[in-house]
PDB file of C-alpha atoms in Angstrom:
ATOM      1  CA  MET G   3      20.330 -76.565-114.051  1.00 46.00           C
ATOM      2  CA  ALA G   4      22.933 -77.936-116.345  1.00 60.00           C
ATOM      3  CA  GLN G   5      26.091 -75.834-117.026  1.00 59.00           C
ATOM      4  CA  ILE G   6      27.581 -76.167-120.465  1.00 52.00           C
ATOM      5  CA  ASP G   7      30.922 -75.082-121.446  1.00 57.00           C
ATOM      6  CA  ALA G   8      31.970 -75.821-124.715  1.00 59.00           C
ATOM      7  CA  GLU G   9      31.398 -79.540-125.463  1.00 84.00           C
ATOM      8  CA  LEU G  10      31.293 -80.207-121.721  1.00 90.00           C
ATOM      9  CA  THR G  11      28.141 -80.227-119.606  1.00 94.00           C
ATOM     10  CA  PHE G  12      28.003 -80.510-115.755  1.00 97.00           C
ATOM     11  CA  ARG G  13      24.817 -81.495-114.056  1.00 97.00           C
ATOM     12  CA  ALA G  14      23.738 -83.592-111.145  1.00 98.00           C
ATOM     13  CA  PHE G  15      23.595 -87.263-110.888  1.00 97.00           C
ATOM     14  CA  ASP G  16      20.503 -89.034-112.194  1.00 96.00           C
ATOM     15  CA  GLU G  17      19.330 -92.627-111.618  1.00 95.00           C
ATOM     16  CA  LYS G  18      19.960 -93.401-115.606  1.00 96.00           C
ATOM     17  CA  ASP G  19      23.563 -92.621-114.649  1.00 97.00           C
ATOM     18  CA  PHE G  20      24.226 -95.472-112.352  1.00 98.00           C
ATOM     19  CA  GLU G  21      25.354 -98.240-115.054  1.00 98.00           C
ATOM     20  CA  PRO G  22      27.781 -95.920-117.115  1.00 97.00           C
ATOM     21  CA  LEU G  23      29.164 -94.571-113.696  1.00 98.00           C
ATOM     22  CA  ALA G  24      29.560 -98.036-112.440  1.00 98.00           C
ATOM     23  CA  GLY G  25      31.259 -99.238-115.386  1.00 97.00           C
ATOM     24  CA  LEU G  26      33.678 -96.246-115.125  1.00 97.00           C
ATOM     25  CA  VAL G  27      34.403 -96.952-111.453  1.00 97.00           C
ATOM     26  CA  GLY G  28      34.931-100.651-112.458  1.00 96.00           C
ATOM     27  CA  ARG G  29      37.372 -99.792-115.471  1.00 94.00           C
ATOM     28  CA  THR G  30      39.214 -97.458-113.478  1.00 92.00           C
ATOM     29  CA  TRP G  31      40.082 -99.188-110.498  1.00 90.00           C
ATOM     30  CA  LEU G  32      39.828-102.916-111.501  1.00 90.00           C
ATOM     31  CA  ALA G  33      41.407-102.810-114.874  1.00 89.00           C
ATOM     32  CA  ASP G  34      43.190-106.239-114.184  1.00 87.00           C
ATOM     33  CA  PHE G  35      39.874-108.132-113.922  1.00 92.00           C
ATOM     34  CA  PRO G  36      37.571-109.246-116.722  1.00 95.00           C
ATOM     35  CA  VAL G  37      34.925-106.861-117.998  1.00 96.00           C
ATOM     36  CA  ALA G  38      32.034-108.337-116.231  1.00 97.00           C
ATOM     37  CA  ALA G  39      33.796-108.368-112.817  1.00 97.00           C
ATOM     38  CA  GLN G  40      34.876-104.849-113.382  1.00 96.00           C
ATOM     39  CA  ARG G  41      31.114-103.872-113.750  1.00 97.00           C
ATOM     40  CA  ALA G  42      29.883-106.149-110.837  1.00 98.00           C
ATOM     41  CA  ALA G  43      32.426-104.455-108.460  1.00 97.00           C
ATOM     42  CA  GLY G  44      31.943-101.141-109.751  1.00 98.00           C
ATOM     43  CA  ARG G  45      27.857-101.512-109.277  1.00 98.00           C
ATOM     44  CA  VAL G  46      28.330-102.517-105.720  1.00 98.00           C
ATOM     45  CA  GLU G  47      30.799 -99.876-104.899  1.00 98.00           C
ATOM     46  CA  LEU G  48      28.933 -97.082-106.529  1.00 98.00           C
ATOM     47  CA  SER G  49      25.729 -98.396-104.718  1.00 98.00           C
ATOM     48  CA  HIS G  50      27.837 -98.038-101.295  1.00 98.00           C
ATOM     49  CA  TYR G  51      28.678 -94.596-101.969  1.00 98.00           C
ATOM     50  CA  LEU G  52      25.390 -93.186-103.476  1.00 98.00           C
ATOM     51  CA  ALA G  53      23.703 -94.821-100.086  1.00 97.00           C
ATOM     52  CA  GLN G  54      25.951 -91.987 -98.309  1.00 97.00           C
ATOM     53  CA  ALA G  55      26.151 -89.140-100.814  1.00 98.00           C
ATOM     54  CA  THR G  56      24.023 -86.058-100.459  1.00 98.00           C
ATOM     55  CA  TRP G  57      25.348 -84.106-103.452  1.00 98.00           C
ATOM     56  CA  SER G  58      26.668 -84.810-106.838  1.00 98.00           C
ATOM     57  CA  LEU G  59      28.012 -83.462-110.061  1.00 98.00           C
ATOM     58  CA  LEU G  60      28.655 -85.372-113.313  1.00 98.00           C
ATOM     59  CA  ALA G  61      30.778 -84.014-116.502  1.00 97.00           C
ATOM     60  CA  GLU G  62      29.788 -85.255-119.623  1.00 95.00           C
ATOM     61  CA  ARG G  63      30.417 -84.430-123.586  1.00 92.00           C
ATOM     62  CA  GLU G  64      27.895 -85.318-125.948  1.00 90.00           C
ATOM     63  CA  GLY G  65      26.128 -87.882-123.753  1.00 91.00           C
ATOM     64  CA  GLU G  66      29.577 -89.764-122.780  1.00 94.00           C
ATOM     65  CA  LEU G  67      30.046 -89.725-119.087  1.00 96.00           C
ATOM     66  CA  LEU G  68      33.507 -88.423-118.407  1.00 96.00           C
ATOM     67  CA  GLY G  69      33.786 -87.803-114.701  1.00 97.00           C
ATOM     68  CA  ALA G  70      31.880 -87.562-111.318  1.00 98.00           C
ATOM     69  CA  VAL G  71      32.254 -86.305-107.720  1.00 98.00           C
ATOM     70  CA  LEU G  72      30.180 -87.316-104.822  1.00 98.00           C
ATOM     71  CA  LEU G  73      29.802 -85.380-101.404  1.00 98.00           C
ATOM     72  CA  VAL G  74      28.659 -86.565 -98.120  1.00 98.00           C
ATOM     73  CA  GLU G  75      27.543 -83.610 -95.918  1.00 97.00           C
ATOM     74  CA  ARG G  76      26.892 -84.094 -92.193  1.00 93.00           C
ATOM     75  CA  ASP G  77      23.382 -83.703 -91.252  1.00 90.00           C
ATOM     76  CA  SER G  78      21.919 -83.578 -94.782  1.00 95.00           C
ATOM     77  CA  GLU G  79      19.770 -86.031 -96.525  1.00 94.00           C
ATOM     78  CA  PRO G  80      21.242 -88.523 -99.107  1.00 94.00           C
ATOM     79  CA  ILE G  81      20.521 -88.721-102.790  1.00 93.00           C
ATOM     80  CA  PRO G  82      17.099 -90.264-103.084  1.00 91.00           C
ATOM     81  CA  GLY G  83      17.042 -94.080-104.308  1.00 91.00           C
ATOM     82  CA  ALA G  84      17.229 -97.407-102.282  1.00 95.00           C
ATOM     83  CA  TRP G  85      20.948 -97.598-102.834  1.00 97.00           C
ATOM     84  CA  LEU G  86      21.817 -99.702 -99.739  1.00 96.00           C
ATOM     85  CA  ALA G  87      19.290-102.460-100.446  1.00 97.00           C
ATOM     86  CA  LEU G  88      20.495-102.449-104.187  1.00 97.00           C
ATOM     87  CA  GLU G  89      24.123-102.727-102.846  1.00 97.00           C
ATOM     88  CA  GLU G  90      23.172-105.799-100.764  1.00 97.00           C
ATOM     89  CA  ARG G  91      21.138-107.415-103.565  1.00 97.00           C
ATOM     90  CA  LEU G  92      24.051-107.080-106.204  1.00 97.00           C
ATOM     91  CA  ALA G  93      26.425-108.288-103.626  1.00 97.00           C
ATOM     92  CA  ALA G  94      24.301-111.386-103.295  1.00 97.00           C
ATOM     93  CA  GLU G  95      23.716-112.039-106.925  1.00 97.00           C
ATOM     94  CA  ALA G  96      27.584-111.938-107.694  1.00 97.00           C
ATOM     95  CA  GLU G  97      28.238-114.414-105.234  1.00 96.00           C
ATOM     96  CA  LYS G  98      26.879-117.131-107.624  1.00 96.00           C
ATOM     97  CA  ASP G  99      29.835-116.335-109.751  1.00 97.00           C
ATOM     98  CA  PRO G 100      33.463-116.738-108.011  1.00 95.00           C
ATOM     99  CA  GLU G 101      35.073-114.303-110.598  1.00 95.00           C
ATOM    100  CA  LEU G 102      32.646-111.708-109.834  1.00 96.00           C
ATOM    101  CA  ALA G 103      32.676-112.348-106.202  1.00 96.00           C
ATOM    102  CA  GLU G 104      36.613-112.124-105.977  1.00 92.00           C
ATOM    103  CA  ALA G 105      36.486-108.723-107.685  1.00 94.00           C
ATOM    104  CA  ILE G 106      33.896-107.335-105.219  1.00 96.00           C
ATOM    105  CA  ARG G 107      36.088-108.647-102.300  1.00 94.00           C
ATOM    106  CA  VAL G 108      39.129-107.103-103.525  1.00 90.00           C
ATOM    107  CA  GLU G 109      37.452-103.593-104.240  1.00 92.00           C
ATOM    108  CA  MET G 110      35.322-103.537-101.310  1.00 94.00           C
ATOM    109  CA  SER G 111      38.461-104.741 -98.758  1.00 92.00           C
ATOM    110  CA  GLY G 112      39.739-101.321 -99.770  1.00 90.00           C
ATOM    111  CA  VAL G 113      36.452 -99.352 -99.014  1.00 94.00           C
ATOM    112  CA  GLU G 114      35.893-101.124 -95.651  1.00 94.00           C
ATOM    113  CA  GLU G 115      39.552 -99.952 -94.776  1.00 93.00           C
ATOM    114  CA  GLU G 116      38.908 -96.626 -95.751  1.00 93.00           C
ATOM    115  CA  ALA G 117      35.705 -96.301 -93.939  1.00 94.00           C
ATOM    116  CA  GLU G 118      37.413 -97.872 -90.597  1.00 95.00           C
ATOM    117  CA  LEU G 119      40.106 -95.045 -90.983  1.00 96.00           C
ATOM    118  CA  GLU G 120      37.438 -92.267 -91.536  1.00 96.00           C
ATOM    119  CA  ARG G 121      35.991 -93.543 -88.387  1.00 96.00           C
ATOM    120  CA  GLU G 122      38.936 -92.833 -86.344  1.00 97.00           C
ATOM    121  CA  TYR G 123      39.173 -89.430 -88.003  1.00 98.00           C
ATOM    122  CA  ALA G 124      35.434 -88.394 -87.027  1.00 97.00           C
ATOM    123  CA  ALA G 125      35.982 -89.299 -83.566  1.00 97.00           C
ATOM    124  CA  THR G 126      38.765 -86.420 -83.630  1.00 97.00           C
ATOM    125  CA  GLY G 127      35.818 -84.021 -84.131  1.00 97.00           C
ATOM    126  CA  ALA G 128      38.223 -81.738 -86.683  1.00 98.00           C
ATOM    127  CA  PRO G 129      36.680 -79.104 -88.758  1.00 98.00           C
ATOM    128  CA  GLY G 130      37.051 -81.523 -91.741  1.00 98.00           C
ATOM    129  CA  THR G 131      34.664 -83.994 -90.379  1.00 98.00           C
ATOM    130  CA  ALA G 132      31.783 -81.640 -91.611  1.00 98.00           C
ATOM    131  CA  ALA G 133      31.931 -83.130 -95.063  1.00 98.00           C
ATOM    132  CA  THR G 134      33.609 -85.711 -97.179  1.00 98.00           C
ATOM    133  CA  ILE G 135      34.441 -86.098-100.882  1.00 98.00           C
ATOM    134  CA  LYS G 136      33.334 -89.527-101.147  1.00 97.00           C
ATOM    135  CA  LEU G 137      34.185 -90.057-104.805  1.00 97.00           C
ATOM    136  CA  LEU G 138      36.216 -88.235-107.470  1.00 97.00           C
ATOM    137  CA  ILE G 139      36.587 -89.964-110.686  1.00 97.00           C
ATOM    138  CA  VAL G 140      37.788 -89.010-114.303  1.00 95.00           C
ATOM    139  CA  SER G 141      37.618 -91.068-117.385  1.00 94.00           C
ATOM    140  CA  PRO G 142      41.027 -91.830-119.066  1.00 88.00           C
ATOM    141  CA  ASP G 143      39.545 -90.508-122.023  1.00 84.00           C
ATOM    142  CA  ALA G 144      39.352 -87.131-120.349  1.00 88.00           C
ATOM    143  CA  LYS G 145      42.784 -86.528-119.672  1.00 82.00           C
ATOM    144  CA  GLY G 146      43.989 -82.935-120.425  1.00 85.00           C
ATOM    145  CA  LEU G 147      40.565 -81.335-120.225  1.00 88.00           C
ATOM    146  CA  GLY G 148      40.788 -80.215-116.580  1.00 92.00           C
ATOM    147  CA  ILE G 149      37.471 -81.994-115.369  1.00 95.00           C
ATOM    148  CA  GLY G 150      38.999 -83.572-112.159  1.00 94.00           C
ATOM    149  CA  GLY G 151      40.029 -80.174-111.100  1.00 95.00           C
ATOM    150  CA  ARG G 152      36.801 -78.428-112.157  1.00 96.00           C
ATOM    151  CA  LEU G 153      34.698 -81.249-110.289  1.00 97.00           C
ATOM    152  CA  PHE G 154      36.757 -81.044-107.221  1.00 97.00           C
ATOM    153  CA  SER G 155      36.528 -77.128-107.081  1.00 97.00           C
ATOM    154  CA  ALA G 156      32.686 -77.462-107.457  1.00 98.00           C
ATOM    155  CA  ALA G 157      32.424 -80.008-104.640  1.00 98.00           C
ATOM    156  CA  VAL G 158      34.719 -77.533-102.347  1.00 98.00           C
ATOM    157  CA  GLU G 159      32.493 -74.545-103.329  1.00 98.00           C
ATOM    158  CA  ARG G 160      29.622 -76.432-102.240  1.00 98.00           C
ATOM    159  CA  VAL G 161      30.805 -77.217 -98.885  1.00 98.00           C
ATOM    160  CA  ARG G 162      32.062 -73.536 -98.591  1.00 97.00           C
ATOM    161  CA  LYS G 163      28.557 -72.174 -99.549  1.00 96.00           C
ATOM    162  CA  THR G 164      26.768 -74.547 -96.828  1.00 96.00           C
ATOM    163  CA  GLY G 165      29.186 -72.913 -94.136  1.00 96.00           C
ATOM    164  CA  ALA G 166      30.897 -75.986 -93.104  1.00 97.00           C
ATOM    165  CA  PRO G 167      34.076 -75.436 -91.489  1.00 98.00           C
ATOM    166  CA  GLY G 168      35.797 -77.825 -93.780  1.00 98.00           C
ATOM    167  CA  TYR G 169      36.026 -81.099 -95.434  1.00 98.00           C
ATOM    168  CA  HIS G 170      38.133 -84.507 -95.913  1.00 98.00           C
ATOM    169  CA  LEU G 171      38.494 -87.448 -98.284  1.00 98.00           C
ATOM    170  CA  LEU G 172      40.191 -90.678 -98.389  1.00 96.00           C
ATOM    171  CA  THR G 173      42.973 -91.774-100.754  1.00 94.00           C
ATOM    172  CA  ASP G 174      45.875 -94.086-101.040  1.00 91.00           C
ATOM    173  CA  ASP G 175      49.134 -94.696-102.738  1.00 88.00           C
ATOM    174  CA  ALA G 176      47.826 -95.731-105.818  1.00 84.00           C
ATOM    175  CA  CYS G 177      46.276 -92.161-106.510  1.00 87.00           C
ATOM    176  CA  ASP G 178      48.425 -88.786-106.965  1.00 86.00           C
ATOM    177  CA  VAL G 179      48.148 -87.289-103.394  1.00 89.00           C
ATOM    178  CA  GLY G 180      50.146 -84.223-104.860  1.00 89.00           C
ATOM    179  CA  PHE G 181      47.005 -83.261-106.575  1.00 91.00           C
ATOM    180  CA  TYR G 182      45.212 -82.697-103.345  1.00 93.00           C
ATOM    181  CA  GLU G 183      48.457 -80.981-101.566  1.00 94.00           C
ATOM    182  CA  HIS G 184      48.413 -78.837-104.698  1.00 92.00           C
ATOM    183  CA  LYS G 185      44.914 -77.918-103.747  1.00 94.00           C
ATOM    184  CA  GLY G 186      45.662 -77.034-100.133  1.00 95.00           C
ATOM    185  CA  LEU G 187      44.889 -80.057 -98.429  1.00 98.00           C
ATOM    186  CA  SER G 188      47.001 -81.731 -95.603  1.00 97.00           C
ATOM    187  CA  CYS G 189      47.393 -85.104 -94.652  1.00 97.00           C
ATOM    188  CA  ALA G 190      45.586 -85.747 -91.465  1.00 98.00           C
ATOM    189  CA  MET G 191      45.935 -89.554 -90.943  1.00 97.00           C
ATOM    190  CA  ARG G 192      48.156 -92.117 -92.321  1.00 96.00           C
ATOM    191  CA  ARG G 193      48.163 -96.089 -92.160  1.00 93.00           C
ATOM    192  CA  ARG G 194      49.980 -98.796 -93.808  1.00 90.00           C
ATOM    193  CA  SER G 195      47.137-100.948 -95.577  1.00 88.00           C
ATOM    194  CA  ARG G 196      46.115-104.276 -94.327  1.00 84.00           C
ATOM    195  CA  ALA G 197      43.804-104.850 -97.151  1.00 81.00           C
ATOM    196  CA  TYR G 198      44.449-106.570-100.399  1.00 72.00           C
ATOM    197  CA  TRP G 199      44.798-103.887-103.396  1.00 63.00           C
ATOM    198  CA  PRO G 200      45.542-104.846-107.017  1.00 62.00           C
ATOM    199  CA  GLY G 201      49.246-104.798-107.479  1.00 63.00           C
ATOM    200  CA  ALA G 202      49.947-104.764-103.729  1.00 63.00           C
ATOM    201  CA  ASP G 203      50.353-107.483-101.433  1.00 66.00           C
ATOM    202  CA  PRO G 204      49.602-106.187 -97.654  1.00 62.00           C
ATOM    203  CA  ALA G 205      52.328-108.922 -96.306  1.00 69.00           C
ATOM    204  CA  THR G 206      55.295-107.507 -98.579  1.00 72.00           C
ATOM    205  CA  ASP G 207      54.383-104.095-100.042  1.00 74.00           C
ATOM    206  CA  ASP G 208      54.427-100.888 -98.162  1.00 83.00           C
ATOM    207  CA  PHE G 209      50.887 -99.496 -99.135  1.00 85.00           C
ATOM    208  CA  HIS G 210      49.193 -96.681 -97.524  1.00 91.00           C
ATOM    209  CA  VAL G 211      45.766 -95.236 -96.937  1.00 93.00           C
ATOM    210  CA  TYR G 212      45.445 -91.553 -95.985  1.00 96.00           C
ATOM    211  CA  VAL G 213      43.104 -89.006 -94.717  1.00 98.00           C
ATOM    212  CA  TYR G 214      43.539 -85.565 -96.357  1.00 98.00           C
ATOM    213  CA  GLU G 215      41.763 -82.622 -94.961  1.00 98.00           C
ATOM    214  CA  GLN G 216      41.261 -78.828 -95.363  1.00 98.00           C
ATOM    215  CA  GLU G 217      39.788 -76.320 -93.218  1.00 97.00           C
ATOM    216  CA  LEU G 218      37.608 -73.453 -94.904  1.00 96.00           C
TER     217      LEU G 218
END
């Protein structure tokens, strides 16, 4: 059931939310690319995350999507939908356009590097491996509304209620890691990035990816 607070509504993801959420992902993380390339990469990345996600919460105001969080819980069923097949189809279609294909390559290279680091973290068996906050995103139009904090807190509460011993997330130097430290997480792993990130050259820039964790 949706929760309503003033003008804000919080509810679970629905398939009709795919395009607006993919657009938000593209605008947020590929701002230097043309709109069509942003959307193409956002759709592929979102499909990739949805194929793993087991729980979701979206924030909207008067029908406008303002933020979302996706959670992956160990031994839980993913959100219904043929998301992996969609990811593969969208990536294949984008290969016909070099500009779209480049945007996807750039974005997914970072996603793949984070996945590699996450696999190393999973092998440790730490309490935080029980769940992953896979996506936390807030529209620039929603700054100052506290949406990011509320989505994050809702995801943590969900993990707590399942009885999981902890959770983790992947992040990088482009994000405000101080937000997570303020929420009580600590850095479990740190690696100098070998991927190409917009605005950072792996050959010359000191750019890092991280695993942050919290035991519950």
